[in-house]
Coordinates of C-alpha atoms in Angstrom, one line a residue:
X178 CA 0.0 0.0 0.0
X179 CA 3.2 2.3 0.9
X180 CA 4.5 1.5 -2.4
X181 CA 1.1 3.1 -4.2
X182 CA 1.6 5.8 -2.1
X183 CA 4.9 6.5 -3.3
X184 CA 4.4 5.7 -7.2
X185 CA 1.5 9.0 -6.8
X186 CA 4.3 11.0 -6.1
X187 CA 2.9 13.7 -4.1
X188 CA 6.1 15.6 -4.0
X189 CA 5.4 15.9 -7.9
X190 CA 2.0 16.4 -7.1
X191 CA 2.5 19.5 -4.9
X192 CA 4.2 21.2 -7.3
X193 CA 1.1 21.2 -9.7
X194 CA -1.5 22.0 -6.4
X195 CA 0.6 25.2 -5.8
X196 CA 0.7 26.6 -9.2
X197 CA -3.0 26.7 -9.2
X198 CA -2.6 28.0 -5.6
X199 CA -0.6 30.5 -6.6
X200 CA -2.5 31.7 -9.8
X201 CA -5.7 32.3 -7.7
X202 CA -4.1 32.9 -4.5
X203 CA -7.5 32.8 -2.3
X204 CA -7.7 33.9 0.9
X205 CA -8.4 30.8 2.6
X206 CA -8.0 27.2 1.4
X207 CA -10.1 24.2 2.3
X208 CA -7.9 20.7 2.1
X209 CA -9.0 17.8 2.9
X210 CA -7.4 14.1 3.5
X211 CA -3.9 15.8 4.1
X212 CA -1.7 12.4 4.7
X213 CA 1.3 12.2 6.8
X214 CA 3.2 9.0 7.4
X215 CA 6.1 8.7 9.9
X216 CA 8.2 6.0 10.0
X217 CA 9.4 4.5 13.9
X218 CA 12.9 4.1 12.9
X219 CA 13.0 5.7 9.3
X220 CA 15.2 2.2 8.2
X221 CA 14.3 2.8 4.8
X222 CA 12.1 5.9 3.9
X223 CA 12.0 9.3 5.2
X224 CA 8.6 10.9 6.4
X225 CA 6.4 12.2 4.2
X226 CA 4.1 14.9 5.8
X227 CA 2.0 16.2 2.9
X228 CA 1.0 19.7 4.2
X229 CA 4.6 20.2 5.0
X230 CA 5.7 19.5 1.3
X231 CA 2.4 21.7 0.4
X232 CA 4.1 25.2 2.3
X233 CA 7.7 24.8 1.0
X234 CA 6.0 24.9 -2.4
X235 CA 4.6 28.0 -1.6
X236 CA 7.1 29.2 0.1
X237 CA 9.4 29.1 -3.1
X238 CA 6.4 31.3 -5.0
X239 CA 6.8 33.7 -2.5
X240 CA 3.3 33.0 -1.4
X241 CA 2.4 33.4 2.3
X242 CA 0.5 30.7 3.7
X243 CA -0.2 29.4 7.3
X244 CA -1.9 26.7 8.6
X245 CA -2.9 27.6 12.6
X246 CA -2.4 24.6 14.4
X247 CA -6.1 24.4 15.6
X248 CA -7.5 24.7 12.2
X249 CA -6.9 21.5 11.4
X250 CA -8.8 18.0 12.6
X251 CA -7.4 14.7 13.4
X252 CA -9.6 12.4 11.9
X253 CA -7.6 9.1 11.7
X254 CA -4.3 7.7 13.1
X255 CA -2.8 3.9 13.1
X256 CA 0.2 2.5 13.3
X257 CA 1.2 -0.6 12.0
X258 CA 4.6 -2.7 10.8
X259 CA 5.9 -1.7 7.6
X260 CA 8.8 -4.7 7.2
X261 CA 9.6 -7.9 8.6
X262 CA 12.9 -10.1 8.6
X263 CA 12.4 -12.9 6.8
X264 CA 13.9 -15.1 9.4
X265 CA 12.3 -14.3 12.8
X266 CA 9.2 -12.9 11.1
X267 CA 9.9 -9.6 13.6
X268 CA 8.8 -6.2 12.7
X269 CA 11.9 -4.3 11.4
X270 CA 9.8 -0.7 11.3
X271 CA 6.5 0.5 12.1
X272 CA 4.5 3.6 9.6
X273 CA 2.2 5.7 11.5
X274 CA -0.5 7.0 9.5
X275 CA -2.5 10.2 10.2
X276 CA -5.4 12.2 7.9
X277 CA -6.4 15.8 8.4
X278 CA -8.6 18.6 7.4
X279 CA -6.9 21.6 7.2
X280 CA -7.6 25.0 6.5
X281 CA -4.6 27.6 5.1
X282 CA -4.9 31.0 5.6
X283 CA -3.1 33.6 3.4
X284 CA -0.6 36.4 5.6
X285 CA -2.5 39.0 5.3
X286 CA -6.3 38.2 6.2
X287 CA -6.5 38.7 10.4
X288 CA -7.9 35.8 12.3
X289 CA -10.0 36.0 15.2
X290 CA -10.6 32.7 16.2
X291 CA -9.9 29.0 15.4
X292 CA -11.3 25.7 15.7
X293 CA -11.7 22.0 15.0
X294 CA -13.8 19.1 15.8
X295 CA -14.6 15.5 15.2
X296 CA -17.5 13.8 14.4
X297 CA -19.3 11.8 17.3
X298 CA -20.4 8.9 14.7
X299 CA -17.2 7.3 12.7
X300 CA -16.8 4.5 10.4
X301 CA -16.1 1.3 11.7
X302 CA -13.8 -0.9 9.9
X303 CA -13.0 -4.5 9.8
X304 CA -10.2 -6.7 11.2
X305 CA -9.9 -4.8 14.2
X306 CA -8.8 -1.5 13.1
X307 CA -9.7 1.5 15.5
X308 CA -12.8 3.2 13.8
X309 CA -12.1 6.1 11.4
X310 CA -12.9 9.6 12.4
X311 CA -14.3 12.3 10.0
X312 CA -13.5 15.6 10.8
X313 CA -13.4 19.8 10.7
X314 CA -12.0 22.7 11.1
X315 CA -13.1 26.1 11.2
X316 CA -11.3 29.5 11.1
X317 CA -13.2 33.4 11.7
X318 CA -11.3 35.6 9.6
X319 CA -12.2 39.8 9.3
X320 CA -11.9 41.3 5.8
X321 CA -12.7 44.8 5.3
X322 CA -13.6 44.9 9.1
X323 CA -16.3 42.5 8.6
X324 CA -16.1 38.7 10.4
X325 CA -16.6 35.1 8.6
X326 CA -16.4 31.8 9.7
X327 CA -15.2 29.5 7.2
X328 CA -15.7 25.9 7.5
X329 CA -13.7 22.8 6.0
X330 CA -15.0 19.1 6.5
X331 CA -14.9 15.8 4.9
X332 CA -18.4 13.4 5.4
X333 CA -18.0 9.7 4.9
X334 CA -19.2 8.7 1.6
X335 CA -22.7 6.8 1.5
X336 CA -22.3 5.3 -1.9
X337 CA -20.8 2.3 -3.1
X338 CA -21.2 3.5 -6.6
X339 CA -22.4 6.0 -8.9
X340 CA -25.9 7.3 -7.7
X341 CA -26.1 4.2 -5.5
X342 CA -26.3 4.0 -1.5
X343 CA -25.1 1.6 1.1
X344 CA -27.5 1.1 3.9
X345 CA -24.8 1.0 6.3
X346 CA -22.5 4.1 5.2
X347 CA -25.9 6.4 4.8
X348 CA -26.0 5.6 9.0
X349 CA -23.2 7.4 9.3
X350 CA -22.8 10.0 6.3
X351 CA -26.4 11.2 8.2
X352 CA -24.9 11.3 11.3
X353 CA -22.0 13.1 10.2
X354 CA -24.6 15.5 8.3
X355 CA -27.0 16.1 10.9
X356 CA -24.1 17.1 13.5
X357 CA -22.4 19.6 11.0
X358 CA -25.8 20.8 10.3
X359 CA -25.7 21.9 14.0
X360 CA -22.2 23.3 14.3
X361 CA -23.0 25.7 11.3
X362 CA -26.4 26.8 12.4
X363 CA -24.2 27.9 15.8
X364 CA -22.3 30.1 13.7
X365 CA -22.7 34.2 14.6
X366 CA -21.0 35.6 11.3
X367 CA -21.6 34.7 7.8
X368 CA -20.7 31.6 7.2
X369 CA -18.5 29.7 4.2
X370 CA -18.7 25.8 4.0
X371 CA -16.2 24.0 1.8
X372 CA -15.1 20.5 1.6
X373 CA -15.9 17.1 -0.3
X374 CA -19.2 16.9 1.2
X375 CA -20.1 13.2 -0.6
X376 CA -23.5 14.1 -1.2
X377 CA -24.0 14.4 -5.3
X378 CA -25.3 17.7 -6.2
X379 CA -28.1 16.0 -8.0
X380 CA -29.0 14.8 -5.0
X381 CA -29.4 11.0 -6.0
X382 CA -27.4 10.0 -3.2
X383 CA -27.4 11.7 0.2
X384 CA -29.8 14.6 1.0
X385 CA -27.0 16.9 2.7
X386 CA -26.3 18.8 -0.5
X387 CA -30.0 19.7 -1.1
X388 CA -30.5 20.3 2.7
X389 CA -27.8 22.7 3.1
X390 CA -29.4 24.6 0.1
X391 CA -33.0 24.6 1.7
X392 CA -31.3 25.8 4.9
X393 CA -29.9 28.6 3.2
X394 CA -26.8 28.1 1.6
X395 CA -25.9 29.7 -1.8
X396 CA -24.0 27.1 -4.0
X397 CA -21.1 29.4 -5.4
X398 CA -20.9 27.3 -8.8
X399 CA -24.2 28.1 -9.5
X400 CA -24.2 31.3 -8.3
X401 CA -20.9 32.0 -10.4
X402 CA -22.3 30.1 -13.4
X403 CA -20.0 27.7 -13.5
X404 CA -18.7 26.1 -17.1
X405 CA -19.8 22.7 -17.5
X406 CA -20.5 20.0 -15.9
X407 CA -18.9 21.1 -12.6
X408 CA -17.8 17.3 -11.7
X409 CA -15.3 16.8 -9.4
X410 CA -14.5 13.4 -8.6
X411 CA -12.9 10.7 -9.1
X412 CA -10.1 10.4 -11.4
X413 CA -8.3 7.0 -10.6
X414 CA -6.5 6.0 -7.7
X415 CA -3.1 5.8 -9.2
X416 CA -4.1 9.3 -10.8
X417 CA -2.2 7.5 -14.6
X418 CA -6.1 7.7 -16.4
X419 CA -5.4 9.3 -19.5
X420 CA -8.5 10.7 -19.8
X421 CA -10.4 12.0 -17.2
X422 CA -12.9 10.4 -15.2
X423 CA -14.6 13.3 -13.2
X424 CA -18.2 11.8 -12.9
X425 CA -20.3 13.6 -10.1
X426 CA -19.9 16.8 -8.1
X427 CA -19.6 16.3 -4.3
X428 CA -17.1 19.0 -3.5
X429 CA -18.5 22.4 -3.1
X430 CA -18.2 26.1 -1.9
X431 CA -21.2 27.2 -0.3
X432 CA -21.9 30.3 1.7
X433 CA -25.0 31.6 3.9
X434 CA -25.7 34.7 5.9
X435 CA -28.9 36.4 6.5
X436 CA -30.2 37.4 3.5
X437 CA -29.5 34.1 1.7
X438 CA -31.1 32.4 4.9
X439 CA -34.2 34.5 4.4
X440 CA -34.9 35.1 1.1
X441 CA -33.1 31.6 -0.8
X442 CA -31.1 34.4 -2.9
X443 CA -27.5 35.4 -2.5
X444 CA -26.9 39.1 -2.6
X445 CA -23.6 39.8 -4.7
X446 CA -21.7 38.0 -7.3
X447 CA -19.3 35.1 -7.7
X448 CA -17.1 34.2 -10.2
X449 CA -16.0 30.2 -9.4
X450 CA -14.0 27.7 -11.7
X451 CA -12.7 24.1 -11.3
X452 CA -9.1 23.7 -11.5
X453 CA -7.1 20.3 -11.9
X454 CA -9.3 19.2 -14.1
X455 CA -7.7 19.3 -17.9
X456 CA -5.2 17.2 -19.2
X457 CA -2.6 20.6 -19.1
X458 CA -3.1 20.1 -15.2
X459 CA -1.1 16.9 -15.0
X460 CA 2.5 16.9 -13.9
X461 CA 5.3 14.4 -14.8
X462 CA 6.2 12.1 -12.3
X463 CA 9.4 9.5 -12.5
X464 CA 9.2 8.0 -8.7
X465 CA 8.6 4.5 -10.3
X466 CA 11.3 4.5 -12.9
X467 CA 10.0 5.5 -15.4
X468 CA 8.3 9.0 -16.5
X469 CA 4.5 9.3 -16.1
X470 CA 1.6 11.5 -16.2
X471 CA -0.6 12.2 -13.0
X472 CA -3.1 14.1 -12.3
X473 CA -2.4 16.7 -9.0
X474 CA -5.5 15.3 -7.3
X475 CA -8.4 12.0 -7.7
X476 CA -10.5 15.4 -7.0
X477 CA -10.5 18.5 -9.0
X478 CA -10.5 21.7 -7.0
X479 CA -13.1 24.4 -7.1
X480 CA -11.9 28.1 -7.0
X481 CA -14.7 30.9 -6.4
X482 CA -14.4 34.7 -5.7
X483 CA -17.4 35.7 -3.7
X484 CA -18.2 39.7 -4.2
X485 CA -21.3 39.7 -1.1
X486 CA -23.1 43.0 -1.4
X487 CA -22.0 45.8 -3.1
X488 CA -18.0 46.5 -2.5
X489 CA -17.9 43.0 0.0
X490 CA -15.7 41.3 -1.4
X491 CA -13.8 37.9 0.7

């Protein structure tokens, strides 16, 4: 499994993420299923912290980006043994795995106030692996002397195939939703969700897109009038598909305040994309040998510039 982690090159990858980072440069960023792996001993590889790879690349664009400590969930960690000697079948090293939400924040947008979270209900998994956690993290920022909070989260998926549901996951993708639900009806300012949300926009999976729109929510890609289909997931999991395979749109920007609460309309303008998407996106990657095209994500991103009212701008 290690080894298919290594042959999607993520170092490679990064490079790609931040050159769409740095063409759009957006205030905040909402990441999900950041990876880091640590190894007990480090016998034969180095760590490989994702987010940490992720700010040097910016770094070198000049591009100021933190990630506060407590804007960033915890939502699974395991250890287990990497290598054995053959002859006394003993563990030589042990690979500690760990997945988080994060949320980046660019240098010059003040932050108030931080925060992050797990879900009460997580996914069990078999052979006696400690359940996984889904997670969030929030962050209130103040631009042009006017608070936000801006959410990012990652729901369990509830399918087991395109427009399909598994009795089981829904349990918990519901759970997940309904709790969420409560954490951004808590929120005082206007409010920014963001994340890979796993319900299909069309709503032929989950009901948690299509609630969050009846509770409010403006969908920035449709707000924006976004080109296209607007899918966003999933290319293959060795990211080597030649051709894209982008099939539904689960992973969205949506933002609510008052006036979207009351009246179902957002007052302003967006302008949103998808990036990571084309065949120019992909990146050449040798960590197998042998030089290879992958795609910077399985997910595209989504970009959108929200203009709320007349001269708000965020």
């Amino acid at each position: 499994i290690y080894g298919d982690v290594l042959a999607t090159d993520f170092e490679a990858r990064a490079v790609a993420i931040a050159d769409q980072i740095a063409t759009h440069q957006p205030h905040v960023l909402g990441l999900n299923e950041v990876s880091t792996f640590q190894f007990q001993y480090g016998f034969f590889h180095e760590d490989l912290v994702f987010l940490d790879i992720l700010l040097a690349e910016l770094a070198e664009r000049g591009l100021d980006y933190a990630a506060p400590v407590e804007a960033r969930s915890t939502n699974f960690q395991i250890t287990l043994p990497i290598s054995y000697d053959d002859v006394e079948c003993s563990p030589q090293d042990a690979l500690s795995y760990t997945e988080y939400d994060v949320l980046l924040v660019r240098g010059d947008v003040e932050v108030d106030d931080v925060d992050n979270g797990n879900f009460a209900v997580p996914l069990p998994l078999p052979y006696g692996l400690p359940a996984k956690y889904s997670g969030w993290a929030s962050v209130d920022i103040r631009h042009k002397d006017l608070p936000y909070r801006v959410f990012s989260t990652h729901l369990e998926p509830a399918d087991d195939g395109p427009c399909s549901v598994d009795s089981q996951l829904i349990q918990v993708h519901g759970a997940q939703a309904y709790e969420l639900m409560g954490l951004l009806d808590a929120s005082p300012y206007p409010t920014i969700l963001t994340g890979d949300l796993n319900s299909d926009a069309s709503g032929c999976t989950t009901s948690t897109y299509p609630d969050l729109v009846a509770a409010g929510f403006a969908d920035a890609w449709i707000v924006g009038g976004g080109a296209g289909s607007g899918f966003t997931a999933n290319q293959n999991d060795d990211l080597r598909n030649a051709a894209s395979e982008l099939f539904h749109r689960i992973d969205f920007i949506l933002y609510r305040d008052d006036f979207t609460t009351r009246t179902g309309k957002f007052r302003g303008s967006s302008h949103v994309e998808r990036v990571g998407q084309d065949l120019a996106d992909r990146i050449t990657s040798s960590a197998t040998g042998s030089a290879v095209m992958l795609w910077p994500s399985d997910h595209a991103g989504v970009v959108a510039e929200l203009r709320v009212a007349p001269g708000r701008r965020h």
